[in-house]
Amino acid sequence: MFSHVMIGTNDLEKAQSFYDALLGTLGVPPGRVDRHRIFYRTKTGVFGVSKPINGKPAVAANGGTIGFAASSPEQADAWHAAGIANGGTSCEDPPGVREGAAGKLYLAYLRDPDGNKICAMHRMA
């Protein structure tokens, strides 16, 4: 459905350090900088981080969350730990299993250094 997802940052260098470490736990290669943006490319899509083109400060979406697929609860935990170690903050409940209409999920939530809410999700069997 999606070709890419782009979020804003106020500090490109800090964002690259954070997302290189975070997405590296999911097997994503380091980001490539293109002027005021960083791109993380995989076979399934592109994640980008950009300084706002209009020159105004980047702000986090209220109510928005970007989810990244994890292959196991252990990978989601490594993702979460890498995020904390690189300037992110834990949010929501601690990483763990949640059950709901979508079934049994293992979720780990963070806010990146710019306040964007992100999540690692593993669908449990």
C-alpha positions as a LaTeX table, in Angstrom:
\begin{tabular}{lrrr}
\hline
Residue & $x$ (\AA) & $y$ (\AA) & $z$ (\AA) \\
\hline
Met1 & 0.00 & 0.00 & 0.00 \\
Phe2 & 2.74 & 2.49 & 0.89 \\
Ser3 & 5.82 & 3.40 & $-1.12$ \\
His4 & 7.44 & 5.34 & 1.71 \\
Val5 & 6.98 & 7.06 & 5.05 \\
Met6 & 8.69 & 10.40 & 5.82 \\
Ile7 & 8.98 & 12.08 & 9.22 \\
Gly8 & 10.55 & 15.36 & 10.23 \\
Thr9 & 13.62 & 16.14 & 12.30 \\
Asn10 & 15.30 & 19.24 & 13.65 \\
Asp11 & 18.74 & 17.56 & 13.87 \\
Leu12 & 19.67 & 15.41 & 10.88 \\
Glu13 & 22.92 & 14.11 & 12.42 \\
Lys14 & 21.22 & 13.05 & 15.66 \\
Ala15 & 18.35 & 11.45 & 13.71 \\
Gln16 & 20.77 & 9.47 & 11.55 \\
Ser17 & 22.68 & 8.20 & 14.58 \\
Phe18 & 19.39 & 7.18 & 16.24 \\
Tyr19 & 17.79 & 5.48 & 13.21 \\
Asp20 & 21.01 & 3.79 & 12.00 \\
Ala21 & 21.27 & 2.06 & 15.41 \\
Leu22 & 17.54 & 1.43 & 15.76 \\
Leu23 & 16.86 & 0.07 & 12.28 \\
Gly24 & 20.14 & $-1.84$ & 12.26 \\
Thr25 & 18.58 & $-4.18$ & 14.84 \\
Leu26 & 15.98 & $-5.05$ & 12.17 \\
Gly27 & 18.62 & $-5.73$ & 9.51 \\
Val28 & 18.14 & $-2.40$ & 7.70 \\
Pro29 & 21.36 & $-0.92$ & 6.25 \\
Pro30 & 22.53 & 2.52 & 7.46 \\
Gly31 & 20.70 & 5.50 & 6.00 \\
Arg32 & 21.93 & 7.45 & 2.98 \\
Val33 & 21.95 & 11.23 & 3.31 \\
Asp34 & 20.56 & 13.26 & 0.42 \\
Arg35 & 21.06 & 16.95 & 1.31 \\
His36 & 18.44 & 17.54 & 4.04 \\
Arg37 & 17.05 & 13.99 & 4.17 \\
Ile38 & 18.06 & 10.47 & 5.19 \\
Phe39 & 16.66 & 7.43 & 3.39 \\
Tyr40 & 16.47 & 3.84 & 4.66 \\
Arg41 & 15.66 & 1.53 & 1.75 \\
Thr42 & 14.48 & $-2.08$ & 1.92 \\
Lys43 & 12.74 & $-4.47$ & $-0.47$ \\
Thr44 & 9.41 & $-3.60$ & 1.17 \\
Gly45 & 9.61 & 0.19 & 1.22 \\
Val46 & 11.46 & 3.35 & 2.17 \\
Phe47 & 11.60 & 5.18 & 5.49 \\
Gly48 & 12.81 & 8.77 & 5.36 \\
Val49 & 13.73 & 11.46 & 7.85 \\
Ser50 & 13.82 & 15.06 & 6.64 \\
Lys51 & 14.43 & 18.58 & 7.82 \\
Pro52 & 11.19 & 20.39 & 6.90 \\
Ile53 & 11.38 & 21.87 & 3.42 \\
Asn54 & 9.45 & 24.97 & 4.53 \\
Gly55 & 12.21 & 25.86 & 7.03 \\
Lys56 & 9.89 & 25.69 & 10.03 \\
Pro57 & 10.62 & 23.38 & 13.01 \\
Ala58 & 9.67 & 19.72 & 12.72 \\
Val59 & 6.92 & 18.65 & 15.13 \\
Ala60 & 5.70 & 15.16 & 16.04 \\
Ala61 & 2.26 & 14.03 & 14.93 \\
Asn62 & $-0.25$ & 13.93 & 17.77 \\
Gly63 & $-1.93$ & 10.54 & 17.56 \\
Gly64 & 0.45 & 9.21 & 14.91 \\
Thr65 & 2.57 & 6.07 & 15.23 \\
Ile66 & 4.92 & 4.47 & 12.71 \\
Gly67 & 5.29 & 0.71 & 13.11 \\
Phe68 & 8.31 & $-1.38$ & 12.15 \\
Ala69 & 8.07 & $-5.16$ & 11.66 \\
Ala70 & 10.12 & $-7.29$ & 14.03 \\
Ser71 & 10.77 & $-10.97$ & 13.37 \\
Ser72 & 10.64 & $-11.94$ & 17.06 \\
Pro73 & 10.03 & $-10.53$ & 20.55 \\
Glu74 & 13.81 & $-10.61$ & 21.04 \\
Gln75 & 14.34 & $-8.46$ & 17.97 \\
Ala76 & 11.69 & $-5.99$ & 19.21 \\
Asp77 & 13.48 & $-5.85$ & 22.57 \\
Ala78 & 16.85 & $-5.22$ & 20.85 \\
Trp79 & 15.18 & $-2.46$ & 18.78 \\
His80 & 13.78 & $-0.87$ & 21.95 \\
Ala81 & 17.12 & $-1.09$ & 23.78 \\
Ala82 & 18.98 & 0.45 & 20.81 \\
Gly83 & 16.47 & 3.29 & 20.73 \\
Ile84 & 16.89 & 4.05 & 24.44 \\
Ala85 & 20.70 & 3.86 & 24.13 \\
Asn86 & 20.65 & 6.36 & 21.25 \\
Gly87 & 18.47 & 9.13 & 22.63 \\
Gly88 & 14.95 & 7.73 & 22.39 \\
Thr89 & 12.51 & 7.48 & 25.28 \\
Ser90 & 10.18 & 4.63 & 26.15 \\
Cys91 & 6.47 & 5.40 & 25.95 \\
Glu92 & 3.20 & 3.52 & 26.36 \\
Asp93 & 3.51 & 0.29 & 28.38 \\
Pro94 & 6.86 & $-1.54$ & 28.61 \\
Pro95 & 7.62 & $-3.89$ & 25.68 \\
Gly96 & 5.45 & $-6.98$ & 25.86 \\
Val97 & 2.51 & $-9.00$ & 24.59 \\
Arg98 & $-0.83$ & $-7.29$ & 23.98 \\
Glu99 & $-4.01$ & $-9.10$ & 22.96 \\
Gly100 & $-6.85$ & $-7.53$ & 21.03 \\
Ala101 & $-8.96$ & $-7.76$ & 17.91 \\
Ala102 & $-5.80$ & $-8.11$ & 15.79 \\
Gly103 & $-4.69$ & $-11.15$ & 17.82 \\
Lys104 & $-1.63$ & $-11.53$ & 20.00 \\
Leu105 & 1.07 & $-8.93$ & 19.32 \\
Tyr106 & 4.44 & $-8.20$ & 20.89 \\
Leu107 & 4.85 & $-4.40$ & 20.93 \\
Ala108 & 7.66 & $-2.06$ & 21.93 \\
Tyr109 & 7.03 & 1.72 & 21.78 \\
Leu110 & 9.48 & 4.63 & 21.70 \\
Arg111 & 9.61 & 8.33 & 20.99 \\
Asp112 & 12.55 & 9.31 & 18.81 \\
Pro113 & 14.72 & 12.34 & 19.68 \\
Asp114 & 12.23 & 14.61 & 17.85 \\
Gly115 & 9.20 & 13.17 & 19.68 \\
Asn116 & 7.86 & 10.97 & 16.86 \\
Lys117 & 6.10 & 7.88 & 18.23 \\
Ile118 & 7.43 & 4.64 & 16.75 \\
Cys119 & 6.77 & 0.98 & 17.45 \\
Ala120 & 8.35 & $-2.41$ & 16.81 \\
Met121 & 5.67 & $-5.08$ & 16.31 \\
His122 & 5.86 & $-8.85$ & 16.12 \\
Arg123 & 2.72 & $-10.87$ & 15.36 \\
Met124 & 2.68 & $-13.85$ & 17.73 \\
Ala125 & 1.64 & $-17.29$ & 16.48 \\
\hline
\end{tabular}
